[in-house]
Each structure stands twice: as structure tokens, then as C-alpha cells.
PDB file of C-alpha atoms and ligand atoms in Angstrom:
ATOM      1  CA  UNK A  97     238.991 119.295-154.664  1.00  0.00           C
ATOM      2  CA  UNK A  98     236.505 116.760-152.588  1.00  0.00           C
ATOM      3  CA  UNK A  99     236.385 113.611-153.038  1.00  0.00           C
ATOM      4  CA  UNK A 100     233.213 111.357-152.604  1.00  0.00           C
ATOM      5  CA  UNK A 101     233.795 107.458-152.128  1.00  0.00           C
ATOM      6  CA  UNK A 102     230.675 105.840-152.430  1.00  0.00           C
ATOM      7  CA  UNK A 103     230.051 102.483-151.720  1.00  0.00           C
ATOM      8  CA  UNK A 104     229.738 100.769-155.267  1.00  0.00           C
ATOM      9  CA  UNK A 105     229.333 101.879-159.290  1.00  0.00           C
ATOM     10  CA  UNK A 106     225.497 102.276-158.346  1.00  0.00           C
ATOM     11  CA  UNK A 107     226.318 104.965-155.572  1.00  0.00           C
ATOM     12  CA  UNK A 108     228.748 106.672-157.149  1.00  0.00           C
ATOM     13  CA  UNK A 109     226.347 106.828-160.173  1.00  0.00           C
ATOM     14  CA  UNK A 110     223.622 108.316-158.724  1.00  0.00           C
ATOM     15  CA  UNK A 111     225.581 110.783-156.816  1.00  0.00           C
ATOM     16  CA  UNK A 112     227.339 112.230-159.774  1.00  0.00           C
ATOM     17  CA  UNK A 113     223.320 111.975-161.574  1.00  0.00           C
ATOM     18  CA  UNK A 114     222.036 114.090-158.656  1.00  0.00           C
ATOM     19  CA  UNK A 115     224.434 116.881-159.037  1.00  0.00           C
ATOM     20  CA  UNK A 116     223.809 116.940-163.378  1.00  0.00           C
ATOM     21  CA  UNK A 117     219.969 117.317-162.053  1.00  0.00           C
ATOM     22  CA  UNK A 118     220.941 120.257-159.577  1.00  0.00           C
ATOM     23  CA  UNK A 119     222.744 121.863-162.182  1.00  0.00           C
ATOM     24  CA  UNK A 120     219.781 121.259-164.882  1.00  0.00           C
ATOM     25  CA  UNK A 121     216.869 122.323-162.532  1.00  0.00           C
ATOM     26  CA  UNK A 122     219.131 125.860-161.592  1.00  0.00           C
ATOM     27  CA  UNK A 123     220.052 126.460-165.031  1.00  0.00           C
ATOM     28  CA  UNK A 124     218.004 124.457-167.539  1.00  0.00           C
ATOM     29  CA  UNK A 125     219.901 125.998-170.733  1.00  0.00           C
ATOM     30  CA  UNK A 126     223.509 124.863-168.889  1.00  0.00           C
ATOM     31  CA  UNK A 127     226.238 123.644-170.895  1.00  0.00           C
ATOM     32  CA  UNK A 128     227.095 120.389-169.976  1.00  0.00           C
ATOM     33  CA  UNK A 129     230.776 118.287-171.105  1.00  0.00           C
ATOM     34  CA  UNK A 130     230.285 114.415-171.320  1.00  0.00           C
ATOM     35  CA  UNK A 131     232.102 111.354-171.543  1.00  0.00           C
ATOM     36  CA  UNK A 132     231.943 108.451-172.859  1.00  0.00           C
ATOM     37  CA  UNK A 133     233.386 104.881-171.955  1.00  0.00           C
ATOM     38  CA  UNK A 134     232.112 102.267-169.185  1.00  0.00           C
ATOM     39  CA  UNK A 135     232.302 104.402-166.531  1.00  0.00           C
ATOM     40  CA  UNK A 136     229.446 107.014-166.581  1.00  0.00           C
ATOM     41  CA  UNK A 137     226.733 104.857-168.110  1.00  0.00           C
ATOM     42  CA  UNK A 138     225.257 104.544-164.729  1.00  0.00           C
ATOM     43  CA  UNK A 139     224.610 107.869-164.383  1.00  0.00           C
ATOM     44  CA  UNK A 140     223.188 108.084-167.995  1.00  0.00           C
ATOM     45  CA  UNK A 141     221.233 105.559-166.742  1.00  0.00           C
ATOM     46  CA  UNK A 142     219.799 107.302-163.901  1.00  0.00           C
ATOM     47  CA  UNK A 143     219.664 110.708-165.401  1.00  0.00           C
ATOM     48  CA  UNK A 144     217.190 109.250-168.150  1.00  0.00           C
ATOM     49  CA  UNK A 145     215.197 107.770-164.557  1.00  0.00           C
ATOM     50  CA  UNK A 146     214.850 110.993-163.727  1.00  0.00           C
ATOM     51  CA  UNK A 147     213.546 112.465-167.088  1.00  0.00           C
ATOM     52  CA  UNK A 148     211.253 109.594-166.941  1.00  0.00           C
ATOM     53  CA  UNK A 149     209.992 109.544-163.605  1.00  0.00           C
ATOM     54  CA  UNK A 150     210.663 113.132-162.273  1.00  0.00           C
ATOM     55  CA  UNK A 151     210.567 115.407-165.467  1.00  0.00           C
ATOM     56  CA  UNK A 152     213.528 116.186-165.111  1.00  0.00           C
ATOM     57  CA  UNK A 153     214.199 118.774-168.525  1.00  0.00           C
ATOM     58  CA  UNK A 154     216.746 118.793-171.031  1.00  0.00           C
ATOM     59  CA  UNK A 155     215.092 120.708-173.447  1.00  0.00           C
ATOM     60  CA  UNK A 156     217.163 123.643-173.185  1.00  0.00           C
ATOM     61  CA  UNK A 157     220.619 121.929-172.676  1.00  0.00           C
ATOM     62  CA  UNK A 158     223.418 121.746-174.372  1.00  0.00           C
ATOM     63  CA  UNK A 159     226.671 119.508-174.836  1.00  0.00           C
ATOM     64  CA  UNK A 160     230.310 118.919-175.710  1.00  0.00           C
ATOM     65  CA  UNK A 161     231.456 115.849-175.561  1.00  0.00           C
ATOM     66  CA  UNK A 162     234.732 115.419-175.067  1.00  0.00           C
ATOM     67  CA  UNK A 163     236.747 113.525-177.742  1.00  0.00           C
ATOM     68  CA  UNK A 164     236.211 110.936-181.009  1.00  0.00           C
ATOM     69  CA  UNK A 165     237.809 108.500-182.829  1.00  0.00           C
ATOM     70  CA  UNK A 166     239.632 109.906-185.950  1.00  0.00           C
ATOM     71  CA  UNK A 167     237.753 108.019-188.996  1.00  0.00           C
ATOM     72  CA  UNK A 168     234.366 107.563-187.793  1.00  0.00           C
ATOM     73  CA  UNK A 169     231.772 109.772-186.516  1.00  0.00           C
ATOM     74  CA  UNK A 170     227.934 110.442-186.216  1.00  0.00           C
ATOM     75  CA  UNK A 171     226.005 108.774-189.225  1.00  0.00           C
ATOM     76  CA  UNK A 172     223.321 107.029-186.924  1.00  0.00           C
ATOM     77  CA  UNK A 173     221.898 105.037-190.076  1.00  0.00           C
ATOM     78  CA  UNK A 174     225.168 103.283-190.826  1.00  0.00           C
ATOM     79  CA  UNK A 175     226.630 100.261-189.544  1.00  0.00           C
ATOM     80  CA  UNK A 176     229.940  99.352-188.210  1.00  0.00           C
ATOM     81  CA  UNK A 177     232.754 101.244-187.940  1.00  0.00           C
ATOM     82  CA  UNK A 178     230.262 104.268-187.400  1.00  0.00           C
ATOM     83  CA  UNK A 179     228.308 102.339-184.510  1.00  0.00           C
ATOM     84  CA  UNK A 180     231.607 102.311-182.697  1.00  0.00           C
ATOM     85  CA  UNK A 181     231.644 106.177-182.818  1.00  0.00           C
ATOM     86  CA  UNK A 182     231.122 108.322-179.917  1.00  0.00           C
ATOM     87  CA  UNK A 183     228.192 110.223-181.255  1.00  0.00           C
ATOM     88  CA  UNK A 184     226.812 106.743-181.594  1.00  0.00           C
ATOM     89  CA  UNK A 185     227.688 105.479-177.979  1.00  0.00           C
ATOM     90  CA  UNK A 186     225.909 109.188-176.952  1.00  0.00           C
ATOM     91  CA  UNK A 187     222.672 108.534-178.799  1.00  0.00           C
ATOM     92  CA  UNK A 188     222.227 104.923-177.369  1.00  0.00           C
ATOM     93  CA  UNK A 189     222.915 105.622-173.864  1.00  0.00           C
ATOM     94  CA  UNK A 190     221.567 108.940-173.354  1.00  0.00           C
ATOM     95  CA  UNK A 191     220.538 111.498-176.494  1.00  0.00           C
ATOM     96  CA  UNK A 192     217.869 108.868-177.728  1.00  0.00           C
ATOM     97  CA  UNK A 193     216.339 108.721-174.063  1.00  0.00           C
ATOM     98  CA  UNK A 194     215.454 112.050-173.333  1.00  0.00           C
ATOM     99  CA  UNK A 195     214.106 115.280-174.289  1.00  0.00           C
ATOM    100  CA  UNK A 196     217.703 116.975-175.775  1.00  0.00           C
ATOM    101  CA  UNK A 197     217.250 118.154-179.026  1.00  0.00           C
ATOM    102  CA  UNK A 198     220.032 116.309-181.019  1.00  0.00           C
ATOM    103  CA  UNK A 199     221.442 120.056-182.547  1.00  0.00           C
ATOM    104  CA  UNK A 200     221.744 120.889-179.344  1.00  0.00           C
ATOM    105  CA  UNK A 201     224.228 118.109-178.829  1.00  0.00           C
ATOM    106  CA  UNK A 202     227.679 118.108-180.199  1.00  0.00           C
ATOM    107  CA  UNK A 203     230.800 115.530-180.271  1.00  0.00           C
ATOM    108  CA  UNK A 204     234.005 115.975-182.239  1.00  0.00           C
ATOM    109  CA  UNK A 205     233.034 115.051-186.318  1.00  0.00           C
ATOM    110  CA  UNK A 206     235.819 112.427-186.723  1.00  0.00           C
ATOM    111  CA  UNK A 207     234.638 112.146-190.360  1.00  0.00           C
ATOM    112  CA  UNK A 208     235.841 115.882-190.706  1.00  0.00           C
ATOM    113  CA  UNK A 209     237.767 116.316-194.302  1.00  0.00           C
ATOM    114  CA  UNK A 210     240.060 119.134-191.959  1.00  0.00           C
ATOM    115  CA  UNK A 211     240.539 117.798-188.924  1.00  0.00           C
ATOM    116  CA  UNK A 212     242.837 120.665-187.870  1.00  0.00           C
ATOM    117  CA  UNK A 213     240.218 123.199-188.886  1.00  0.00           C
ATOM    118  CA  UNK A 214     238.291 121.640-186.938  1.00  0.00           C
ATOM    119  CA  UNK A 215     239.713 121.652-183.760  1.00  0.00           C
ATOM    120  CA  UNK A 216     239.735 125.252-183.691  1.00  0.00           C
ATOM    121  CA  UNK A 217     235.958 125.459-184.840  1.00  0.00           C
ATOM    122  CA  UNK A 218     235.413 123.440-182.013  1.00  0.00           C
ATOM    123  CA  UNK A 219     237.237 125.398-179.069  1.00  0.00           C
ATOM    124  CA  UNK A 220     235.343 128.370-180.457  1.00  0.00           C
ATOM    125  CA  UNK A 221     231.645 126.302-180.276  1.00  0.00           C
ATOM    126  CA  UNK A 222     232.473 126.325-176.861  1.00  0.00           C
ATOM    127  CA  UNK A 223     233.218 129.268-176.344  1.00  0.00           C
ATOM    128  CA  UNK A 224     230.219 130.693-178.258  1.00  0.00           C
ATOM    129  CA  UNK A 225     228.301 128.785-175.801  1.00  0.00           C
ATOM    130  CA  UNK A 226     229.383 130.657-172.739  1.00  0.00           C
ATOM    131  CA  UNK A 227     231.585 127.606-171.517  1.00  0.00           C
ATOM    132  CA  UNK A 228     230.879 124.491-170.075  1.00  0.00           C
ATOM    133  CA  UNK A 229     229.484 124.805-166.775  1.00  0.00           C
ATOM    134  CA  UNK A 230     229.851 121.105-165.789  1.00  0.00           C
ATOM    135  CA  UNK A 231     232.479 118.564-167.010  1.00  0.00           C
ATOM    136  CA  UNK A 232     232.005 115.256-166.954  1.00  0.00           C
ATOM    137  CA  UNK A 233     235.008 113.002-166.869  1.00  0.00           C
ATOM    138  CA  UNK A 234     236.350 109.392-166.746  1.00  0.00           C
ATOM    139  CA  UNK A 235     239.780 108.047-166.461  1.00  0.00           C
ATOM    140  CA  UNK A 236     241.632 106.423-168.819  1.00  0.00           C
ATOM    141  CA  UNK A 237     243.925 103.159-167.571  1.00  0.00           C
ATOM    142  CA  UNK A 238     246.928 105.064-168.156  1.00  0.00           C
ATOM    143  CA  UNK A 239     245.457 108.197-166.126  1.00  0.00           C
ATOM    144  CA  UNK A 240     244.425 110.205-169.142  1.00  0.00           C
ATOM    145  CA  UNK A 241     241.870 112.574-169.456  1.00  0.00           C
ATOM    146  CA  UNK A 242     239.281 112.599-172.721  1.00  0.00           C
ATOM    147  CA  UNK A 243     242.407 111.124-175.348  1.00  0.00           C
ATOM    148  CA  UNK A 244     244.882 113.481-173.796  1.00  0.00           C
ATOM    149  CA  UNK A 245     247.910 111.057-173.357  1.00  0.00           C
ATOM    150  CA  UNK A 246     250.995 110.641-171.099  1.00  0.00           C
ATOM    151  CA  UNK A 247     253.332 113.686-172.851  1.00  0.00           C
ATOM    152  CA  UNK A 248     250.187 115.494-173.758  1.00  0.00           C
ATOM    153  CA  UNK A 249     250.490 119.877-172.553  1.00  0.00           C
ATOM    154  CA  UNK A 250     248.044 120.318-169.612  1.00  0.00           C
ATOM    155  CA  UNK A 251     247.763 123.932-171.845  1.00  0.00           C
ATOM    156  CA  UNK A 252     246.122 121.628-174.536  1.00  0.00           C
ATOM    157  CA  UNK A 253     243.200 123.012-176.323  1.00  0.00           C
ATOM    158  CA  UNK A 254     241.508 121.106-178.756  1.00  0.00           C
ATOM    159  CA  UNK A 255     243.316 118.527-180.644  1.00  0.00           C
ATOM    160  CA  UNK A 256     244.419 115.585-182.402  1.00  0.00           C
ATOM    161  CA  UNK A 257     246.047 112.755-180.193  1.00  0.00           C
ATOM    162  CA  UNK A 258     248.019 109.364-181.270  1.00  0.00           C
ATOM    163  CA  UNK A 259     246.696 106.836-178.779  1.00  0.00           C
ATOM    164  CA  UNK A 260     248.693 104.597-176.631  1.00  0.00           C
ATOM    165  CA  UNK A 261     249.350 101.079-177.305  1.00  0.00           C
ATOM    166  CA  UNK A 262     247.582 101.000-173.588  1.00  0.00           C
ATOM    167  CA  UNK A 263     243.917 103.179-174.887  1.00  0.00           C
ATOM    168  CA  UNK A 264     243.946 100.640-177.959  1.00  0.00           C
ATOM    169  CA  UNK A 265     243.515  97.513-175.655  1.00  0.00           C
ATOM    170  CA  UNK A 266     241.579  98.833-173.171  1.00  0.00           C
ATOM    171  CA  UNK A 267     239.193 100.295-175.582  1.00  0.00           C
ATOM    172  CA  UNK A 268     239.310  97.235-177.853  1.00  0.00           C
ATOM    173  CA  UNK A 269     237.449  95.716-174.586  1.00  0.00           C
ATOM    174  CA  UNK A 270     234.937  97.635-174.433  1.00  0.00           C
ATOM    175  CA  UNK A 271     233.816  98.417-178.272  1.00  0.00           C
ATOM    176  CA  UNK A 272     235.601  96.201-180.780  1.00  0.00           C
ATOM    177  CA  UNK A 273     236.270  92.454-179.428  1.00  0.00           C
ATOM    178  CA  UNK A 274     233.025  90.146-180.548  1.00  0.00           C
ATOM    179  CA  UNK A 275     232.615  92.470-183.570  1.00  0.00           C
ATOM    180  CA  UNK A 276     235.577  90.550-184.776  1.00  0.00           C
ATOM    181  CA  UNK A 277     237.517  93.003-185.745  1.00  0.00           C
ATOM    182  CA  UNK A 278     241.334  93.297-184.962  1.00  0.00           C
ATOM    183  CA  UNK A 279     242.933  95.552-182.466  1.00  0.00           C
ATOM    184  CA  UNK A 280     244.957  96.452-185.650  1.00  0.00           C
ATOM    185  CA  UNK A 281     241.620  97.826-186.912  1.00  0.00           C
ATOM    186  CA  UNK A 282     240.882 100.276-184.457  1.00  0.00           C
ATOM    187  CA  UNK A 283     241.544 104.221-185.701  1.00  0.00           C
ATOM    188  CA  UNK A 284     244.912 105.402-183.728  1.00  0.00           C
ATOM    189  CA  UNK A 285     244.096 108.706-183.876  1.00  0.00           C
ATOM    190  CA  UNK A 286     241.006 110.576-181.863  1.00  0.00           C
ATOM    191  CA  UNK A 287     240.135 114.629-181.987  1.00  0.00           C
ATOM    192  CA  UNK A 288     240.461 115.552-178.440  1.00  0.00           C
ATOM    193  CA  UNK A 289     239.601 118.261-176.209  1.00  0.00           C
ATOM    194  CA  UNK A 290     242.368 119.272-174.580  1.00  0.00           C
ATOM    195  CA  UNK A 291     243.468 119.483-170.848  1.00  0.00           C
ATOM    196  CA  UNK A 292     243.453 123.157-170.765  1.00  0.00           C
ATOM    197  CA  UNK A 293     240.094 122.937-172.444  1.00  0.00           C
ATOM    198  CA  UNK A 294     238.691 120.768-169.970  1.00  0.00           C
ATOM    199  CA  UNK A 295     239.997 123.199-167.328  1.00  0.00           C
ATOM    200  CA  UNK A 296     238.681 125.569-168.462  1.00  0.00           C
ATOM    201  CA  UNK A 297     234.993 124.301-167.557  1.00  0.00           C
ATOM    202  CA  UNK A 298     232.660 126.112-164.871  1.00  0.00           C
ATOM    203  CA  UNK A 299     233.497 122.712-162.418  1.00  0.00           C
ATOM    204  CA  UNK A 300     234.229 119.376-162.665  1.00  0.00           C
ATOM    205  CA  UNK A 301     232.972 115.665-162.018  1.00  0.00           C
ATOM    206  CA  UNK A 302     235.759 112.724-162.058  1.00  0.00           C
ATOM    207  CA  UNK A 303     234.156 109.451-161.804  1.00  0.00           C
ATOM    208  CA  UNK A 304     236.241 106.070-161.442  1.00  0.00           C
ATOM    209  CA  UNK A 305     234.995 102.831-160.020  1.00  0.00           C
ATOM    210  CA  UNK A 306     236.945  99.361-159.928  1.00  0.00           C
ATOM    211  CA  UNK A 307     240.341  98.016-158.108  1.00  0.00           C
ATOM    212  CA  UNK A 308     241.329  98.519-161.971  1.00  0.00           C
ATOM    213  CA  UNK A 309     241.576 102.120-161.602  1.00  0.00           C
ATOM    214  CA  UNK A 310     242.695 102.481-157.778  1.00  0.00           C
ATOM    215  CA  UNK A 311     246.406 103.059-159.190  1.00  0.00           C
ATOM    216  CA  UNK A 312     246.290 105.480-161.291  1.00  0.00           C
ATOM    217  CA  UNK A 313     243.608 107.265-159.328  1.00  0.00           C
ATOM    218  CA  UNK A 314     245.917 107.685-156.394  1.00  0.00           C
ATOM    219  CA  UNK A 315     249.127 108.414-159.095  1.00  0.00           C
ATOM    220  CA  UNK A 316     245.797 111.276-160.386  1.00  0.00           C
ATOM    221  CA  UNK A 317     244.683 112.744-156.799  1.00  0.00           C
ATOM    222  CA  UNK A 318     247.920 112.364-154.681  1.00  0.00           C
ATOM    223  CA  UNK A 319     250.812 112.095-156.684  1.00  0.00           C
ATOM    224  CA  UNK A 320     252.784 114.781-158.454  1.00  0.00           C
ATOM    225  CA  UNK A 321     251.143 117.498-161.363  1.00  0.00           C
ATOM    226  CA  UNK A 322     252.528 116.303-164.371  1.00  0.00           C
ATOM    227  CA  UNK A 323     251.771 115.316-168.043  1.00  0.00           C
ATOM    228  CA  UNK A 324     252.435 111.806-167.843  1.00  0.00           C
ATOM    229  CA  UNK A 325     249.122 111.792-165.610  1.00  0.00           C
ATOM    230  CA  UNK A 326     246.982 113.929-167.664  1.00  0.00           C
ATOM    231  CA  UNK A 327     244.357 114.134-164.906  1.00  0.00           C
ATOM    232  CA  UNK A 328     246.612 114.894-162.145  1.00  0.00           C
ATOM    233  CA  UNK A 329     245.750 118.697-163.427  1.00  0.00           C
ATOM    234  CA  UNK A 330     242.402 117.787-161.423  1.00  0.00           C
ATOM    235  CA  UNK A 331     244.769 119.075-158.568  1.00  0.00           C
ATOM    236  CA  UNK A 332     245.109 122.486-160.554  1.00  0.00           C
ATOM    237  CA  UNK A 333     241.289 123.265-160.541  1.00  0.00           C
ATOM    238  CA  UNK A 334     241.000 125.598-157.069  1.00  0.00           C
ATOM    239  CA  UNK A 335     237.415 124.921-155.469  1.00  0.00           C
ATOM    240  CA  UNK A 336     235.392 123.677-158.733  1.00  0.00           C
ATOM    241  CA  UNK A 337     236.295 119.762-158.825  1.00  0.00           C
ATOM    242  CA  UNK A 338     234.566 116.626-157.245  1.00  0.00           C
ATOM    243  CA  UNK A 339     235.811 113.148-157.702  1.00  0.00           C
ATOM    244  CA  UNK A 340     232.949 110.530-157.023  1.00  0.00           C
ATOM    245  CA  UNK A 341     234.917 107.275-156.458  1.00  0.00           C
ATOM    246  CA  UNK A 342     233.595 103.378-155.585  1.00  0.00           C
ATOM    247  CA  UNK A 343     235.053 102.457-152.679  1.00  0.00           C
ATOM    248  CA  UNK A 344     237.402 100.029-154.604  1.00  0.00           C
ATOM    249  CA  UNK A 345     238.926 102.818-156.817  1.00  0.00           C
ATOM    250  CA  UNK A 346     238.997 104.980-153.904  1.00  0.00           C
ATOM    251  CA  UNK A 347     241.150 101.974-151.934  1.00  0.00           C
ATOM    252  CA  UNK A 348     244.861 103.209-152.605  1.00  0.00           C
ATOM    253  CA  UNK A 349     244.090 106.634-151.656  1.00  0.00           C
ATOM    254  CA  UNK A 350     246.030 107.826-148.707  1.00  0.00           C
ATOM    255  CA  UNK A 351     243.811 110.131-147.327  1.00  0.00           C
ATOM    256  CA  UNK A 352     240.457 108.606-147.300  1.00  0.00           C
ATOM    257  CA  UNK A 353     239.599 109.748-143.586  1.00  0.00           C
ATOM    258  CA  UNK A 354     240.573 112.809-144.541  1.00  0.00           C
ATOM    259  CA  UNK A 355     238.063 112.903-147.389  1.00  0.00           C
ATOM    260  CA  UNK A 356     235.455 111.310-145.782  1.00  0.00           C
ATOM    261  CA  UNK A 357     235.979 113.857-142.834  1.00  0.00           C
ATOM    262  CA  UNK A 358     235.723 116.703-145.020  1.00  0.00           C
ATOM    263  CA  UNK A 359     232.241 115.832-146.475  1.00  0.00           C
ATOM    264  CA  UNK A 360     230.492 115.572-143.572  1.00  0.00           C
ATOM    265  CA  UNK A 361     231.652 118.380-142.486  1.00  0.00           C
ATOM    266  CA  UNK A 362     230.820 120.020-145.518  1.00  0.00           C
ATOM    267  CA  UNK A 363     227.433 118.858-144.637  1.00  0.00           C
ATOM    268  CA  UNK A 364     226.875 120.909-141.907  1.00  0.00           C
ATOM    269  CA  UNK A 365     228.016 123.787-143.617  1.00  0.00           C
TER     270      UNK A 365
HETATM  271  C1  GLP B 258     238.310 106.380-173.227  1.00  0.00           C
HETATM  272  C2  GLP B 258     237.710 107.776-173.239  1.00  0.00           C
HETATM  273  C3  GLP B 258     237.864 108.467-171.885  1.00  0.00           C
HETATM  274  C4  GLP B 258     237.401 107.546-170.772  1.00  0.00           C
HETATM  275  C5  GLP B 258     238.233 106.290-170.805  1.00  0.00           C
HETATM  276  C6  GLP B 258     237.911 105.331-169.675  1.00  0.00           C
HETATM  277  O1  GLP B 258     239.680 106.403-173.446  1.00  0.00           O
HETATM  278  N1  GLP B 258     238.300 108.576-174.259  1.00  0.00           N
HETATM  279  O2  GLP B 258     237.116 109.672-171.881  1.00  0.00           O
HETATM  280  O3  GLP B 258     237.522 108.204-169.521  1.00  0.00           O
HETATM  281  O4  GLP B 258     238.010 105.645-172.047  1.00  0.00           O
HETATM  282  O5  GLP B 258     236.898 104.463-170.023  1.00  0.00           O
HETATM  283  P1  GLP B 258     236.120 103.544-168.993  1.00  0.00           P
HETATM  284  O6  GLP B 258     235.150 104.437-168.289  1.00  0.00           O
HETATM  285  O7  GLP B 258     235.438 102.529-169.829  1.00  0.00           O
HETATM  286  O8  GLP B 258     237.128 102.971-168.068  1.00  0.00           O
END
């Protein structure tokens, strides 16, 4: 695993947009895994500069996104709830920017009739694909990966997850207070790809910025592999992961030198 600690969100953003680009320019039909939330809208942000200013094409990609709220899903004409969806939150920071064709983009249908059914139809979409070649990935407040929550199998394929009281109020944050709805309104269910799923992509990009998450990024990184920490199974992916951390997530870290070390070193390589 390396870890990159940049010196603020706009750093960390573009660093984790100029490895997407590599990846696009060597393979432009790659199969990329995004997230959604706070976190990686800076590099959305900057991969749309780069479609705009440096042609950069996504013609020929395709995605998975990685999870959505049970209940509501991609209907772009509708109002609220479905403009708290996912797909939604996909289309306005990145999908309606550039040059992806929207079939070639796909997040969990949380307006499925068979969830279930679904899950598996998913895992096998991605497989059809060839896998994902890059994963992008946030982290939750209580260290989870995608919905996967504290309990959750790091075997975990594709699934459906009961959220913590924890996801509801951090999420209610960022999509549902000033709407005014309640926290009580939010779905408490999401369809999730599972750890194992996620592990299962070509590599990996973490991405965490804030003092908020410099706990449970050290608990992720440096403590002990287990399912309370979903994304502590970062530590089980051998030579494919890269964690691109601010410098205040990066802060309770106990081996920062270390990581700082090994990248320029890796630079001379
Ligand atoms: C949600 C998403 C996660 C994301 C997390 C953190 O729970 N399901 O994929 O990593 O939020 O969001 P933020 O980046 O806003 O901190």
C-alpha cells in the first residue's frame, strides 16, 4: 500500500485526478469504480478540467459505482427524493460534464422491484465487463467502505446493508438538512457493493481529507484487519492500493516519514 499526503483537499484531488487520466489515456475503454459523497468531488472537478481543457476521453469508459440508497434511484426528470440518489449526485458532478455515454455508466437501481436479484445481476455486470481496473473510494465516519458497515464480511459481494445510526447523520449533512426533511426520512437501507467486491478491483484509490477523518483513517491503515473497520481490508490488497490523504487526515498516522520516505524513493525508481 503507499500512501500520498498531500498538502490540502485541492492536492490530494488532483493527484488522485492525474492517476484516473493515466489510466484513461493507457486504456481508454477501462472500467472505472466511483464514489460518491464530499470527498472525491474535487477530483470530479478536475477530471472534467481535463476533458475540457486537455481532451482528455471518456468516450469509451465505463463505470460501477459503488452503492445506492434503497428507495430511490436514477429518474433524472424527477424531483426530490430521486435528486438525493446517487445516480443523480453522478450526473451533476461528473456524467453531465463529459463525454461518457450515460449506458455506459451504471449505479445500483435502488428503485429495483428485486433488490436481491439484483445484487447478483450486478456482481455479474462487473464481471461481464472484465473487472474494474480502478476503484475509487471514500471513507465513511465510522471507517466503512461504499455502505459496507462495522459487522459487514470483508468476503461481501454485492448486497443490501442496514445503515448505522452514525451513516444516517453524517449523510443527513451532506444531502438532506435544508431540504427539510427529517433524518427519520432518510431510506435505512442502501444496495452495496461489497468488500470482497471492491477487492476484487484491478487497484485501488482511498481518498480522505479533514481532521474529521484522521481517526478512523489511522484505526483503517494501521490498526488491526477486521470488520468493524470495513476499510482496514485496504491492508489486504498486496501492491495495487494508494491512499491520497490531506495532510490533516493523514495527521494521526504513525508512520508518516515512513510514507513520505517511500514515495520519493519510489520516484527514483
Ligand atoms: C457515504 C458513501 C461512501 C463515502 C462516505 C463518505 O456513506 N456511501 O462511499 O465514502 O459517504 O462521504 P464523504 O466523502 O462525504 O465523507
Amino acid at each position: 500500500m503507499d500512501v500520498l499526503i498531500r498538502a490540502d483537499y485541492d492536492q490530494m484531488s488532483k493527484t488522485a485526478a492525474s492517476r484516473i487520466a493515466d489510466l484513461v489515456r493507457k486504456k481508454p475503454d477501462c472500467v472505472l469504480g466511483l464514489a460518491t459523497g464530499g470527498t472525491p468531488i474535487g477530483t470530479y472537478k478536475e477530471l472534467i478540467r481535463m476533458h475540457r481543457e486537455e481532451g482528455l476521453d471518456f468516450s469509451k469508459v465505463r463505470t460501477f459505482n459503488l452503492d445506492e440508497y434503497l428507495g430511490i434511484g436514477r429518474d433524472l426528470d424527477k424531483p426530490y427524493p430521486q435528486d438525493q440518489s446517487y445516480a443523480r449526485f453522478m450526473y451533476e458532478e461528473l456524467f453531465k460534464s463529459i463525454n461518457i455515454p450515460l449506458k455506459n455508466t451504471r449505479v445500483p437501481d435502488g428503485l429495483s422491484k428485486d433488490p436481491e436479484a439484483f445484487c447478483v445481476e450486478y456482481e455479474e455486470a462487473i464481471r461481464a465487463a472484465g473487472g474494474v481496473d480502478l476503484q475509487l473510494l471514500g471513507i465513511g465516519g465510522d471507517g466503512h467502505w461504499a455502505f459496507n458497515e462495522p459487522g459487514t464480511s470483508l468476503a461481501s459481494k454485492t448486497h443490501i446493508e442496514a445503515l448505522t445510526r452514525q451513516t444516517l447523520d453524517d449523510n443527513y449533512e451532506l444531502f438532506y438538512k435544508g431540504a427539510g426533511f427529517s433524518r427519520d426520512d432518510m431510506p435505512h437501507f442502501a444496495i452495496t457493493m461489497g468488500i470482497g467486491t471492491i477487492l476484487s478491483a484491478k487497484s485501488l484509490i482511498m481518498l480522505a481529507n479533514g481532521k474529521k477523518k484522521a481517526g478512523v483513517v489511522s484505526a483503517a491503515l494501521e490498526g488491526p484487519i477486521t470488520s468493524q473497520v470495513t476499510s482496514s481490508a485496504i491492508q489486504m490488497c498486496a501492491g495495487k492500493a494508494t491512499v491520497i490523504l490531506d495532510e490533516e487526515a493523514a495527521s494521526s498516522l504513525r508512520n508518516i516519514e515512513f510514507y513520505q520516505h517511500k514515495e520519493k524513493l519510489k520516484a527514483t525508481l
